[in-house]
Structure formats: C-alpha cells, structure tokens
C-alpha cells in the first residue's frame, strides 16, 4: 500500500452483509472447494478500498442493479494484478523459465508439460489464465517429429487436463490462419472431447487460410461451439501481427494484456436522460468521464502501488511487458438504450429494425468513440495512451440488457443477410473485441460451405468475429464463453459442477434467454 494511503472503513451494515455472504459461501452445497476459495478471495478483496474514487462514482456504481450505470465486473477494490494477462509463450518454449526451473523443451512431451506447469502461475481476474497461447505455432515443431497417433493422444490428454484443471471457459487458445497438423489434431480432439474449456479461435484470412482448413474449423464448431472465427486482417491492421484473442473474444497484444475492463450500462444511462439531446450532450458524457477517471485510478494503483510488475516473475523474466498493456472501455445495452431514448421522444422505431434507430445507434457510438480517442492514460502505451473500446458480453445478473451492440434475442431479423448487414455498422469500433453468435440448424452440418460463405462475406464487410454452434449441441456459446447444457441442468438441480462459468451460463439462460436465439 502506498505510503499514507488510508483504508475506507465499512459501515456496520456493510460488515454484517459481508459476513452473511461469507457464511453462505462456506455452507454452499453447489460450490466445489476450489470455487469456495475463489469466492473467499473475492470476499476478502471487497473489504478493501485503497483507490481514490472520482466524485460521483458512488451514485453510478454502488447503487441498485436497476439504476447502476457503471459496472467494474467484480475486479475488487484493491487490484493486485492486471485483469487480463497474455504471456509470450513462444519465449517460454524458446528459453524456458528460470523462476519455475524449466529448461526449453526438447520434444512434445516436454513442451506440453512445460505449458501445463506455466499455466498454473498465470493470473487473471478469474485466477486462471485467460490466454494459453497460439497452440498450433507453439507445438507444431514438436508434433511433426512424432508419430501422428502418438501426437494426437498426447494433445487430447493435454486438452482434457486443461478442461479439468482450468475450471472456467474464459481460458482461450488460438490457431491459424495458416493450416497445420497441430491445429487439425486440436480440432479433432475437441470434437471428440466435447468440452467447454479451452475456448478456441481460428484466426482467418481468406488469402492465407485454405477452404479445407476453414471447413475443418466449421465442422469442429458445429460439434462443440469452437473455434470461433476472427478477422485476421482486421485485427492485424489495428493491433499488429502479435495480437491474440483472449478470454471471451478480446483482442489484446501478446506479451501484454489489459489492466482493467469496466463497462457502461447504456440502457440505464438512457433512463436518466429526459431526451435524446440531453443524453448525447450531458448524461452520457458525464458517465463516461467518471468511468474513465475510475479506470485511470485502477490502472495507477496496479502500476504504481501493487508492485505487480516489480515482483512477478512474468514481468521480471520478460514474458510480459508493461508497454504492451492497454485497458478496455466496455459497454452493454446499446439496443435497449436506443429503444428507451426513441420511446421518450414518442418515436416508434426499434434497434435492429428501423433506419431511425440505426442512425441514433451510430451517433451514440460515434460519441463514445470520440470520447475514448480524446481521453489519454499514460500507462496504456501499447495503444497510443488510449483505452480500447470493447463490446462486453454481459454477466449472469444482467436483465433486459443485451451484450455489447447485439440485437436483442427474439428480435433478430428474419433473414441472416439483414442481420449481418446491420452488424457491419458496429464491429469496426471494438478493437478489443466484439462478436456475434449464430446457432445453426442441424441440416447445415451436411453443408459447412454455407457457414464458410457467411464468414467470407462477413469479413469482407468488416465484421470482426463470428461464432457458430449446432442448434442441438451440448456445448454452446453463451455470450463469449462456452458452457455445456448438461452441466447447466445439473447445477440447476442443485448439484455441484466443475466449471465456474456454468453458473454464469445458467444465469444468462434465465435472464438473457440465450437458449432462445434464432436458429439459422
């Protein structure tokens, strides 16, 4: 703690509420021991507040859920590490790790073992790694030296180990855009395992990625909701060739990550305004200024006071570097925001349906984008001292709040082409991530070229990230992460389940109606 920094004292009412929450965690019958430890860590962190909070934040953040305009996504009041960390795993493979006493691996067995050991020591907001590497690039030199069947057996065991030990599906691996034997073996194994973790993205570039390789990915996706597909050209043009996809679908820089992610609840902000003009000129700018100041203070504490970069071996050995970090300025509920504002003006138009709603949505996004480009944070070196906009995927508690800029479930356009054309208006803003999800009718399983045409056309039209899963698959994509329907059913019946994210998916199924998406 910085010299002279004072801790904020909790009121008796707050202390008693925390005691009740801690007791509920201890006595829970649906949490595993490991999940209880994670919850207890969060409880301890919630007792702390060493941040210098901007004036006005309390009214926007520490208020009832239906009035909250800013959400800090459970990062705690005394951040001890950046929210998302994306180590340079190639450095690990090439040089080993002094702190963990790991030499550079010499064969596939050693490479897989080295990675599994290293993952245990990569923190994030979830206490698990949110990025586990460009696995095909890391492992291909070792795979091609092995017997194919032996390599497949080892990779399948490696992926199973990850699913059983990294128990939330914010853990994310990348493959592509070039084809490789390793990527093919990974997708074959994932199709057979049918597990929710790790999440997986294929970086796709039509000029580099052969149709046959892309179709392997589509067939795998229709089995187990992964990989998703990232517009490789688009991400490279914005973040450079060393970008990664982490957590849900977050575009970040390898060897860095994101200090923090806070989000605007645009629908609740709209409810505070009396008119569209007031929203654009006063209400929204006011909330954005406070959230930016709050993020600045979180970042300042991480860099200046937490000693993370001075003490953690990841930074000391060069697996991460502070000049490769940025922060994510997130938002949800654009659809509901637009609908609320139009209703206040007596205009009968809906987001996703009418041109008037689309025009207003564009204007709102331009205001947010302009604000972000004008705000500077000296520690966001990787992105020109600016935050990155992020279309946040939502949380289990969200009600009547669509993720990012998505069209509300149940209101999707009848024709897929109209849906895609609408999305083209928004993906360009979100360098650190946005995405849309399409359940695919089981008959398409026999025609993966149909999905490939969607990807090719969408990426030519500046869509950033697309996800698909078969309408009857057990593994489904919730908002950006994966869960198994069967596991949600177990949790809903009062049984403990392994993955933390299952509870988030169950909440999203009840509050966000994710199981009712329009099937394409």
Short mmCIF file of C-alpha atoms in Angstrom, two decimals:
data_model
loop_
_atom_site.label_atom_id
_atom_site.label_comp_id
_atom_site.label_asym_id
_atom_site.label_seq_id
_atom_site.Cartn_x
_atom_site.Cartn_y
_atom_site.Cartn_z
CA UNK A 1 0.00 0.00 0.00
CA UNK A 2 1.26 3.46 -0.87
CA UNK A 3 2.68 5.48 1.99
CA UNK A 4 -0.05 7.40 3.76
CA UNK A 5 -2.91 5.62 1.98
CA UNK A 6 -5.91 5.14 4.23
CA UNK A 7 -8.39 2.27 4.04
CA UNK A 8 -12.06 3.14 3.80
CA UNK A 9 -13.94 1.82 6.84
CA UNK A 10 -17.01 -0.27 6.16
CA UNK A 11 -20.23 0.57 7.93
CA UNK A 12 -21.71 -1.91 10.41
CA UNK A 13 -24.41 -2.71 7.85
CA UNK A 14 -21.79 -3.43 5.17
CA UNK A 15 -19.76 -5.63 7.52
CA UNK A 16 -22.83 -7.64 8.51
CA UNK A 17 -23.76 -8.13 4.85
CA UNK A 18 -20.24 -9.37 4.08
CA UNK A 19 -20.40 -11.79 6.99
CA UNK A 20 -23.64 -13.22 5.60
CA UNK A 21 -22.09 -13.59 2.14
CA UNK A 22 -19.02 -15.34 3.55
CA UNK A 23 -21.16 -17.73 5.60
CA UNK A 24 -23.29 -18.51 2.54
CA UNK A 25 -20.13 -19.36 0.61
CA UNK A 26 -18.80 -21.63 3.37
CA UNK A 27 -22.06 -23.55 3.70
CA UNK A 28 -22.91 -23.79 -0.01
CA UNK A 29 -23.68 -27.26 -1.35
CA UNK A 30 -23.32 -26.27 -5.02
CA UNK A 31 -19.78 -24.84 -4.88
CA UNK A 32 -16.70 -27.02 -5.12
CA UNK A 33 -13.87 -26.48 -2.64
CA UNK A 34 -11.86 -24.60 -5.27
CA UNK A 35 -14.84 -22.41 -6.15
CA UNK A 36 -15.30 -21.58 -2.47
CA UNK A 37 -11.65 -20.50 -2.25
CA UNK A 38 -12.13 -18.19 -5.23
CA UNK A 39 -15.26 -16.71 -3.66
CA UNK A 40 -13.48 -16.22 -0.35
CA UNK A 41 -10.71 -14.33 -2.12
CA UNK A 42 -13.31 -12.04 -3.66
CA UNK A 43 -14.95 -11.51 -0.28
CA UNK A 44 -11.60 -10.51 1.24
CA UNK A 45 -10.91 -8.11 -1.60
CA UNK A 46 -14.33 -6.49 -1.20
CA UNK A 47 -13.34 -5.40 2.33
CA UNK A 48 -10.57 -3.25 0.86
CA UNK A 49 -10.79 0.11 -0.83
CA UNK A 50 -7.45 1.79 -1.34
CA UNK A 51 -8.46 3.62 -4.52
CA UNK A 52 -9.05 7.34 -4.76
CA UNK A 53 -12.52 7.21 -6.28
CA UNK A 54 -13.76 10.03 -8.53
CA UNK A 55 -16.58 12.19 -7.25
CA UNK A 56 -19.95 10.93 -8.46
CA UNK A 57 -18.88 7.28 -8.90
CA UNK A 58 -20.82 6.01 -5.90
CA UNK A 59 -24.14 7.11 -7.41
CA UNK A 60 -23.31 5.32 -10.66
CA UNK A 61 -21.57 2.15 -9.41
CA UNK A 62 -22.56 1.48 -5.80
CA UNK A 63 -26.31 1.58 -6.27
CA UNK A 64 -29.17 -0.81 -7.01
CA UNK A 65 -28.80 -3.03 -10.07
CA UNK A 66 -31.63 -1.35 -11.98
CA UNK A 67 -30.01 2.09 -11.61
CA UNK A 68 -26.34 1.17 -11.99
CA UNK A 69 -24.70 2.94 -14.94
CA UNK A 70 -21.11 1.72 -14.46
CA UNK A 71 -20.01 -1.85 -13.67
CA UNK A 72 -16.48 -2.83 -12.61
CA UNK A 73 -17.06 -6.53 -13.35
CA UNK A 74 -16.01 -7.77 -9.92
CA UNK A 75 -12.40 -6.63 -10.17
CA UNK A 76 -12.33 -5.74 -6.49
CA UNK A 77 -11.39 -2.60 -4.63
CA UNK A 78 -7.64 -3.23 -4.41
CA UNK A 79 -6.47 -4.71 -7.74
CA UNK A 80 -3.38 -6.88 -7.22
CA UNK A 81 -2.70 -7.70 -10.88
CA UNK A 82 -3.95 -6.68 -14.34
CA UNK A 83 -7.31 -8.14 -15.29
CA UNK A 84 -6.11 -9.98 -18.42
CA UNK A 85 -2.55 -11.23 -18.91
CA UNK A 86 -1.32 -12.68 -22.22
CA UNK A 87 2.23 -14.04 -21.79
CA UNK A 88 4.67 -14.60 -24.61
CA UNK A 89 4.58 -18.40 -24.60
CA UNK A 90 6.97 -18.61 -27.54
CA UNK A 91 9.65 -17.13 -25.27
CA UNK A 92 8.88 -19.92 -22.79
CA UNK A 93 9.28 -22.58 -25.46
CA UNK A 94 12.49 -21.00 -26.79
CA UNK A 95 14.18 -20.11 -23.50
CA UNK A 96 12.41 -21.88 -20.63
CA UNK A 97 11.70 -20.17 -17.31
CA UNK A 98 14.24 -19.54 -14.57
CA UNK A 99 11.71 -18.97 -11.77
CA UNK A 100 9.92 -22.26 -12.46
CA UNK A 101 13.21 -24.09 -13.18
CA UNK A 102 12.03 -25.08 -16.66
CA UNK A 103 14.50 -25.68 -19.47
CA UNK A 104 13.47 -25.21 -23.11
CA UNK A 105 11.51 -28.35 -24.10
CA UNK A 106 13.12 -30.79 -26.49
CA UNK A 107 10.12 -32.91 -27.50
CA UNK A 108 6.32 -32.83 -27.49
CA UNK A 109 6.01 -34.43 -24.06
CA UNK A 110 8.26 -31.80 -22.51
CA UNK A 111 6.54 -28.96 -24.39
CA UNK A 112 3.08 -29.96 -23.16
CA UNK A 113 4.33 -30.48 -19.61
CA UNK A 114 6.13 -27.11 -19.64
CA UNK A 115 2.95 -25.32 -20.74
CA UNK A 116 0.78 -27.04 -18.13
CA UNK A 117 3.19 -26.09 -15.35
CA UNK A 118 3.40 -22.50 -16.58
CA UNK A 119 -0.40 -22.10 -16.81
CA UNK A 120 -0.68 -22.67 -13.06
CA UNK A 121 1.25 -19.44 -12.48
CA UNK A 122 -0.51 -17.09 -14.93
CA UNK A 123 -3.01 -14.93 -13.03
CA UNK A 124 -6.06 -13.01 -14.22
CA UNK A 125 -9.29 -11.70 -12.76
CA UNK A 126 -10.54 -15.30 -12.67
CA UNK A 127 -7.30 -16.61 -11.08
CA UNK A 128 -6.84 -18.76 -14.19
CA UNK A 129 -5.04 -17.91 -17.45
CA UNK A 130 -7.32 -16.25 -19.99
CA UNK A 131 -4.85 -16.89 -22.82
CA UNK A 132 -2.89 -20.12 -23.20
CA UNK A 133 -1.10 -19.44 -26.45
CA UNK A 134 -1.12 -19.84 -30.20
CA UNK A 135 -1.07 -23.58 -29.65
CA UNK A 136 -0.50 -24.66 -33.23
CA UNK A 137 2.52 -22.39 -33.64
CA UNK A 138 3.96 -23.40 -30.26
CA UNK A 139 3.58 -27.14 -30.73
CA UNK A 140 3.98 -27.74 -34.48
CA UNK A 141 7.79 -28.12 -34.41
CA UNK A 142 7.39 -30.91 -31.86
CA UNK A 143 4.28 -32.54 -33.35
CA UNK A 144 5.80 -33.09 -36.78
CA UNK A 145 8.63 -35.10 -35.21
CA UNK A 146 6.22 -37.52 -33.51
CA UNK A 147 4.20 -40.41 -34.79
CA UNK A 148 0.82 -38.88 -35.70
CA UNK A 149 -1.24 -41.17 -33.48
CA UNK A 150 1.09 -40.63 -30.54
CA UNK A 151 0.96 -36.86 -31.04
CA UNK A 152 -2.83 -36.97 -31.18
CA UNK A 153 -3.10 -38.98 -27.98
CA UNK A 154 -0.81 -36.54 -26.18
CA UNK A 155 -2.64 -33.44 -27.43
CA UNK A 156 -6.01 -34.91 -26.48
CA UNK A 157 -4.75 -35.65 -22.96
CA UNK A 158 -3.31 -32.11 -22.77
CA UNK A 159 -6.67 -30.56 -23.69
CA UNK A 160 -8.52 -32.80 -21.25
CA UNK A 161 -6.10 -31.74 -18.50
CA UNK A 162 -6.83 -28.08 -19.26
CA UNK A 163 -10.60 -28.62 -19.09
CA UNK A 164 -10.37 -30.39 -15.75
CA UNK A 165 -7.89 -28.01 -14.07
CA UNK A 166 -8.57 -24.57 -15.58
CA UNK A 167 -12.15 -24.56 -14.47
CA UNK A 168 -13.64 -21.67 -16.39
CA UNK A 169 -14.02 -21.26 -20.10
CA UNK A 170 -12.58 -17.75 -20.22
CA UNK A 171 -9.35 -19.68 -20.88
CA UNK A 172 -8.64 -19.16 -24.59
CA UNK A 173 -6.30 -20.64 -27.22
CA UNK A 174 -5.66 -19.53 -30.82
CA UNK A 175 -4.94 -21.40 -34.07
CA UNK A 176 -4.40 -20.29 -37.67
CA UNK A 177 -4.51 -18.53 -40.02
CA UNK A 178 -2.11 -20.98 -41.66
CA UNK A 179 -3.08 -24.67 -41.67
CA UNK A 180 -1.02 -27.07 -39.59
CA UNK A 181 -1.07 -30.67 -38.45
CA UNK A 182 -1.23 -29.47 -34.83
CA UNK A 183 -4.32 -27.34 -35.44
CA UNK A 184 -6.03 -30.27 -37.17
CA UNK A 185 -5.23 -32.58 -34.26
CA UNK A 186 -6.51 -29.99 -31.77
CA UNK A 187 -9.82 -29.66 -33.62
CA UNK A 188 -10.19 -33.43 -33.96
CA UNK A 189 -9.60 -33.84 -30.22
CA UNK A 190 -12.00 -31.03 -29.30
CA UNK A 191 -14.75 -32.58 -31.45
CA UNK A 192 -14.34 -35.87 -29.60
CA UNK A 193 -13.91 -34.41 -26.09
CA UNK A 194 -16.89 -32.04 -26.41
CA UNK A 195 -15.56 -29.93 -23.51
CA UNK A 196 -16.21 -26.26 -22.76
CA UNK A 197 -12.59 -25.37 -21.92
CA UNK A 198 -10.44 -24.10 -23.51
CA UNK A 199 -12.23 -21.58 -25.67
CA UNK A 200 -10.71 -21.55 -29.16
CA UNK A 201 -10.39 -19.06 -32.04
CA UNK A 202 -9.27 -19.66 -35.60
CA UNK A 203 -7.62 -16.54 -36.98
CA UNK A 204 -8.98 -16.48 -40.54
CA UNK A 205 -7.62 -14.74 -43.63
CA UNK A 206 -9.12 -15.81 -46.95
CA UNK A 207 -5.78 -15.13 -48.69
CA UNK A 208 -3.88 -17.42 -46.28
CA UNK A 209 -6.41 -19.90 -44.87
CA UNK A 210 -7.34 -22.72 -47.29
CA UNK A 211 -11.04 -23.56 -47.55
CA UNK A 212 -10.30 -27.13 -46.45
CA UNK A 213 -8.72 -25.90 -43.20
CA UNK A 214 -11.54 -23.43 -42.54
CA UNK A 215 -14.10 -26.19 -43.07
CA UNK A 216 -12.26 -28.35 -40.53
CA UNK A 217 -12.84 -25.49 -38.11
CA UNK A 218 -16.50 -25.15 -39.06
CA UNK A 219 -17.14 -28.87 -38.62
CA UNK A 220 -15.47 -28.72 -35.20
CA UNK A 221 -17.54 -25.65 -34.30
CA UNK A 222 -20.76 -27.39 -35.22
CA UNK A 223 -19.78 -30.22 -32.87
CA UNK A 224 -18.63 -28.23 -29.84
CA UNK A 225 -19.18 -24.47 -30.46
CA UNK A 226 -15.48 -23.83 -31.17
CA UNK A 227 -13.43 -22.49 -32.80
CA UNK A 228 -14.89 -19.08 -33.42
CA UNK A 229 -13.50 -17.10 -36.33
CA UNK A 230 -11.53 -13.85 -36.07
CA UNK A 231 -10.97 -11.46 -38.95
CA UNK A 232 -7.18 -11.75 -39.04
CA UNK A 233 -6.61 -8.88 -41.48
CA UNK A 234 -8.73 -6.54 -39.39
CA UNK A 235 -7.03 -7.34 -36.09
CA UNK A 236 -3.54 -7.16 -37.63
CA UNK A 237 -4.25 -3.76 -39.15
CA UNK A 238 -5.19 -2.41 -35.70
CA UNK A 239 -3.03 -4.28 -33.18
CA UNK A 240 -0.20 -5.63 -35.30
CA UNK A 241 0.81 -9.18 -36.10
CA UNK A 242 1.33 -10.12 -32.44
CA UNK A 243 -2.30 -9.74 -31.42
CA UNK A 244 -4.08 -12.54 -29.55
CA UNK A 245 -7.70 -13.42 -28.81
CA UNK A 246 -8.16 -13.96 -25.07
CA UNK A 247 -10.98 -14.58 -22.59
CA UNK A 248 -14.30 -14.26 -24.46
CA UNK A 249 -13.15 -12.65 -27.72
CA UNK A 250 -10.80 -9.94 -26.51
CA UNK A 251 -8.25 -8.59 -28.97
CA UNK A 252 -5.08 -7.84 -26.99
CA UNK A 253 -1.33 -7.78 -27.55
CA UNK A 254 0.88 -10.81 -26.90
CA UNK A 255 3.25 -10.20 -24.01
CA UNK A 256 0.81 -7.71 -22.51
CA UNK A 257 -2.91 -7.63 -21.89
CA UNK A 258 -5.46 -5.34 -20.27
CA UNK A 259 -5.12 -3.62 -16.91
CA UNK A 260 -8.87 -3.37 -16.40
CA UNK A 261 -12.29 -3.64 -18.00
CA UNK A 262 -15.19 -1.51 -16.86
CA UNK A 263 -18.44 -1.13 -18.74
CA UNK A 264 -21.14 1.43 -19.41
CA UNK A 265 -24.69 0.17 -18.93
CA UNK A 266 -26.11 2.27 -21.74
CA UNK A 267 -29.73 1.35 -21.10
CA UNK A 268 -29.58 2.60 -17.51
CA UNK A 269 -27.78 5.74 -18.63
CA UNK A 270 -30.58 6.38 -21.12
CA UNK A 271 -33.17 6.08 -18.37
CA UNK A 272 -31.52 9.02 -16.56
CA UNK A 273 -31.98 11.34 -19.55
CA UNK A 274 -35.18 13.20 -20.37
CA UNK A 275 -34.45 13.39 -24.11
CA UNK A 276 -32.07 12.24 -26.82
CA UNK A 277 -30.40 15.65 -26.79
CA UNK A 278 -29.80 15.54 -23.04
CA UNK A 279 -28.45 12.01 -23.31
CA UNK A 280 -25.95 12.92 -26.02
CA UNK A 281 -24.87 16.30 -24.66
CA UNK A 282 -24.94 15.76 -20.91
CA UNK A 283 -25.87 12.36 -19.44
CA UNK A 284 -23.63 10.05 -21.46
CA UNK A 285 -20.55 12.33 -21.41
CA UNK A 286 -20.88 12.72 -17.63
CA UNK A 287 -20.93 8.95 -17.03
CA UNK A 288 -18.08 8.35 -19.48
CA UNK A 289 -15.87 10.92 -17.73
CA UNK A 290 -16.41 9.29 -14.35
CA UNK A 291 -15.79 5.77 -15.67
CA UNK A 292 -12.60 6.90 -17.41
CA UNK A 293 -11.34 8.53 -14.20
CA UNK A 294 -12.19 5.37 -12.27
CA UNK A 295 -10.25 3.25 -14.78
CA UNK A 296 -7.33 5.68 -14.58
CA UNK A 297 -7.21 5.20 -10.81
CA UNK A 298 -7.40 1.41 -11.07
CA UNK A 299 -4.54 1.43 -13.57
CA UNK A 300 -2.49 3.84 -11.47
CA UNK A 301 -2.80 1.56 -8.45
CA UNK A 302 -1.79 -1.55 -10.40
CA UNK A 303 1.27 0.14 -11.90
CA UNK A 304 2.40 2.37 -9.04
CA UNK A 305 1.24 0.70 -5.82
CA UNK A 306 0.58 -3.02 -6.28
CA UNK A 307 4.22 -3.85 -7.14
CA UNK A 308 2.99 -6.50 -9.58
CA UNK A 309 5.36 -5.54 -12.38
CA UNK A 310 8.28 -5.23 -9.97
CA UNK A 311 7.76 -8.57 -8.22
CA UNK A 312 6.07 -11.06 -10.55
CA UNK A 313 8.37 -13.41 -12.47
CA UNK A 314 6.31 -12.96 -15.66
CA UNK A 315 7.45 -9.34 -15.83
CA UNK A 316 10.92 -9.87 -14.38
CA UNK A 317 11.78 -12.54 -16.99
CA UNK A 318 10.13 -10.69 -19.88
CA UNK A 319 7.12 -12.93 -20.55
CA UNK A 320 5.04 -9.76 -20.21
CA UNK A 321 5.99 -6.11 -20.53
CA UNK A 322 4.09 -3.08 -19.24
CA UNK A 323 4.44 -1.28 -22.57
CA UNK A 324 2.25 -3.98 -24.17
CA UNK A 325 -0.74 -3.35 -21.90
CA UNK A 326 -3.85 -1.31 -22.51
CA UNK A 327 -7.29 -1.13 -20.89
CA UNK A 328 -10.79 -1.88 -22.11
CA UNK A 329 -13.58 0.71 -22.13
CA UNK A 330 -16.61 -1.55 -22.31
CA UNK A 331 -20.30 -1.14 -22.94
CA UNK A 332 -23.51 -3.15 -23.00
CA UNK A 333 -27.15 -2.43 -23.78
CA UNK A 334 -26.90 -0.26 -26.91
CA UNK A 335 -30.09 -1.84 -28.25
CA UNK A 336 -32.13 -1.10 -25.15
CA UNK A 337 -30.55 2.36 -24.88
CA UNK A 338 -31.72 3.29 -28.38
CA UNK A 339 -35.21 1.89 -27.80
CA UNK A 340 -35.59 3.77 -24.49
CA UNK A 341 -34.49 7.08 -26.00
CA UNK A 342 -36.77 6.73 -29.01
CA UNK A 343 -39.69 5.90 -26.75
CA UNK A 344 -39.01 9.04 -24.68
CA UNK A 345 -39.36 11.05 -27.89
CA UNK A 346 -42.54 9.23 -28.90
CA UNK A 347 -40.84 7.64 -31.92
CA UNK A 348 -41.97 4.14 -32.89
CA UNK A 349 -38.72 2.60 -34.08
CA UNK A 350 -36.68 -0.36 -32.84
CA UNK A 351 -32.99 -1.23 -32.79
CA UNK A 352 -32.31 -3.84 -35.47
CA UNK A 353 -35.43 -2.98 -37.44
CA UNK A 354 -35.64 0.70 -38.38
CA UNK A 355 -33.29 3.17 -40.05
CA UNK A 356 -34.08 5.86 -37.48
CA UNK A 357 -32.90 3.55 -34.69
CA UNK A 358 -29.77 2.66 -36.63
CA UNK A 359 -28.94 6.34 -37.16
CA UNK A 360 -29.26 7.05 -33.43
CA UNK A 361 -27.14 3.99 -32.58
CA UNK A 362 -24.39 5.20 -34.92
CA UNK A 363 -24.49 8.67 -33.35
CA UNK A 364 -24.15 7.20 -29.87
CA UNK A 365 -21.22 5.02 -30.91
CA UNK A 366 -19.51 7.99 -32.55
CA UNK A 367 -19.86 9.99 -29.31
CA UNK A 368 -18.32 7.13 -27.30
CA UNK A 369 -15.55 6.61 -29.84
CA UNK A 370 -14.71 10.33 -29.95
CA UNK A 371 -14.58 10.49 -26.15
CA UNK A 372 -12.27 7.48 -25.99
CA UNK A 373 -9.95 8.97 -28.59
CA UNK A 374 -9.76 12.23 -26.63
CA UNK A 375 -9.06 10.59 -23.26
CA UNK A 376 -5.45 9.66 -22.53
CA UNK A 377 -3.86 7.35 -19.97
CA UNK A 378 -0.07 7.40 -19.86
CA UNK A 379 0.17 3.73 -18.92
CA UNK A 380 -1.77 2.46 -21.98
CA UNK A 381 1.41 2.67 -24.03
CA UNK A 382 0.52 -0.24 -26.31
CA UNK A 383 -2.44 1.61 -27.82
CA UNK A 384 -1.24 5.19 -28.10
CA UNK A 385 -2.24 6.04 -24.50
CA UNK A 386 -5.90 5.40 -25.31
CA UNK A 387 -8.25 2.73 -23.99
CA UNK A 388 -9.70 0.18 -26.41
CA UNK A 389 -13.45 0.03 -26.89
CA UNK A 390 -14.98 -3.34 -26.01
CA UNK A 391 -18.47 -4.70 -26.66
CA UNK A 392 -18.80 -6.53 -23.36
CA UNK A 393 -20.55 -9.90 -23.36
CA UNK A 394 -22.77 -9.31 -20.34
CA UNK A 395 -22.97 -11.06 -16.98
CA UNK A 396 -25.42 -13.51 -15.46
CA UNK A 397 -27.20 -10.80 -13.45
CA UNK A 398 -27.98 -8.62 -16.48
CA UNK A 399 -31.70 -8.24 -17.14
CA UNK A 400 -33.14 -6.57 -20.21
CA UNK A 401 -29.59 -5.74 -21.25
CA UNK A 402 -28.19 -7.10 -24.50
CA UNK A 403 -24.43 -7.75 -24.75
CA UNK A 404 -22.47 -5.03 -26.50
CA UNK A 405 -24.24 -3.87 -29.64
CA UNK A 406 -26.15 -7.08 -30.32
CA UNK A 407 -29.76 -7.19 -31.42
CA UNK A 408 -31.90 -8.50 -28.53
CA UNK A 409 -32.66 -12.20 -28.61
CA UNK A 410 -36.13 -12.72 -30.04
CA UNK A 411 -35.91 -9.60 -32.22
CA UNK A 412 -33.35 -10.83 -34.75
CA UNK A 413 -34.08 -10.05 -38.43
CA UNK A 414 -35.80 -12.84 -40.30
CA UNK A 415 -33.10 -13.03 -42.95
CA UNK A 416 -29.49 -13.69 -41.95
CA UNK A 417 -28.17 -11.28 -44.60
CA UNK A 418 -30.12 -8.43 -42.99
CA UNK A 419 -28.72 -9.38 -39.60
CA UNK A 420 -25.15 -9.35 -40.90
CA UNK A 421 -25.60 -6.03 -42.72
CA UNK A 422 -26.84 -4.44 -39.51
CA UNK A 423 -23.84 -5.72 -37.56
CA UNK A 424 -21.45 -4.18 -40.09
CA UNK A 425 -22.22 -0.80 -38.56
CA UNK A 426 -20.66 -1.62 -35.20
CA UNK A 427 -17.84 -4.18 -35.29
CA UNK A 428 -15.36 -1.55 -36.55
CA UNK A 429 -15.41 0.34 -33.23
CA UNK A 430 -14.32 -2.51 -31.00
CA UNK A 431 -10.63 -3.23 -31.45
CA UNK A 432 -10.50 -5.14 -28.16
CA UNK A 433 -13.44 -7.31 -29.05
CA UNK A 434 -16.97 -7.77 -30.20
CA UNK A 435 -18.72 -10.77 -31.67
CA UNK A 436 -21.99 -12.28 -32.76
CA UNK A 437 -23.30 -15.79 -32.32
CA UNK A 438 -25.43 -17.90 -34.63
CA UNK A 439 -26.99 -21.26 -33.73
CA UNK A 440 -27.02 -23.27 -36.95
CA UNK A 441 -29.74 -25.71 -37.96
CA UNK A 442 -28.54 -29.31 -37.80
CA UNK A 443 -29.08 -29.74 -41.57
CA UNK A 444 -26.17 -27.34 -42.17
CA UNK A 445 -23.91 -30.00 -40.66
CA UNK A 446 -24.00 -31.55 -44.13
CA UNK A 447 -23.16 -28.22 -45.80
CA UNK A 448 -20.33 -26.44 -43.95
CA UNK A 449 -19.64 -24.41 -47.10
CA UNK A 450 -22.77 -22.41 -46.19
CA UNK A 451 -21.09 -21.24 -42.97
CA UNK A 452 -17.81 -20.57 -44.79
CA UNK A 453 -19.66 -18.27 -47.20
CA UNK A 454 -21.03 -16.35 -44.19
CA UNK A 455 -17.51 -15.95 -42.79
CA UNK A 456 -16.01 -14.84 -46.11
CA UNK A 457 -18.80 -12.36 -46.82
CA UNK A 458 -18.90 -11.06 -43.28
CA UNK A 459 -15.16 -10.44 -43.06
CA UNK A 460 -15.13 -8.67 -46.43
CA UNK A 461 -17.79 -6.36 -44.93
CA UNK A 462 -15.64 -5.57 -41.86
CA UNK A 463 -17.26 -7.93 -39.41
CA UNK A 464 -14.70 -8.73 -36.74
CA UNK A 465 -15.64 -12.00 -35.04
CA UNK A 466 -18.25 -14.69 -35.71
CA UNK A 467 -19.27 -17.77 -33.73
CA UNK A 468 -21.43 -20.74 -34.65
CA UNK A 469 -22.75 -23.84 -32.96
CA UNK A 470 -25.22 -26.54 -33.94
CA UNK A 471 -28.68 -25.88 -32.55
CA UNK A 472 -28.75 -29.22 -30.71
CA UNK A 473 -25.14 -29.33 -29.42
CA UNK A 474 -24.37 -29.81 -25.73
CA UNK A 475 -21.56 -27.25 -25.70
CA UNK A 476 -22.98 -23.82 -26.52
CA UNK A 477 -21.57 -20.32 -26.64
CA UNK A 478 -23.25 -18.18 -24.00
CA UNK A 479 -22.10 -14.67 -24.86
CA UNK A 480 -18.39 -15.07 -25.46
CA UNK A 481 -17.59 -18.08 -23.30
CA UNK A 482 -18.73 -21.72 -23.50
CA UNK A 483 -20.79 -23.96 -21.25
CA UNK A 484 -22.39 -27.38 -21.51
CA UNK A 485 -26.18 -27.57 -21.40
CA UNK A 486 -25.94 -30.82 -19.45
CA UNK A 487 -23.81 -29.12 -16.78
CA UNK A 488 -26.26 -26.20 -16.51
CA UNK A 489 -29.05 -28.71 -15.94
CA UNK A 490 -27.04 -30.38 -13.15
CA UNK A 491 -26.35 -27.05 -11.45
CA UNK A 492 -29.98 -26.01 -11.81
CA UNK A 493 -30.99 -29.18 -9.98
CA UNK A 494 -28.70 -28.32 -7.05
CA UNK A 495 -25.64 -30.40 -7.95
CA UNK A 496 -22.07 -29.08 -7.85
CA UNK A 497 -20.31 -28.74 -11.21
CA UNK A 498 -16.64 -28.33 -12.11
CA UNK A 499 -16.61 -25.16 -14.22
CA UNK A 500 -17.17 -21.75 -12.60
CA UNK A 501 -18.66 -20.45 -15.83
CA UNK A 502 -21.55 -22.92 -15.71
CA UNK A 503 -23.21 -20.72 -13.10
CA UNK A 504 -22.74 -17.66 -15.31
CA UNK A 505 -24.29 -19.55 -18.22
CA UNK A 506 -27.23 -20.67 -16.11
CA UNK A 507 -27.88 -17.08 -15.07
CA UNK A 508 -27.62 -15.93 -18.69
CA UNK A 509 -30.08 -18.63 -19.77
CA UNK A 510 -32.63 -17.37 -17.27
CA UNK A 511 -32.04 -13.61 -17.54
CA UNK A 512 -30.63 -13.29 -21.04
CA UNK A 513 -32.66 -16.01 -22.82
CA UNK A 514 -29.57 -17.32 -24.60
CA UNK A 515 -31.27 -20.64 -25.39
CA UNK A 516 -33.87 -18.81 -27.48
CA UNK A 517 -31.58 -17.37 -30.16
CA UNK A 518 -32.90 -17.52 -33.70
CA UNK A 519 -31.62 -20.65 -35.43
CA UNK A 520 -30.11 -20.04 -38.86
#
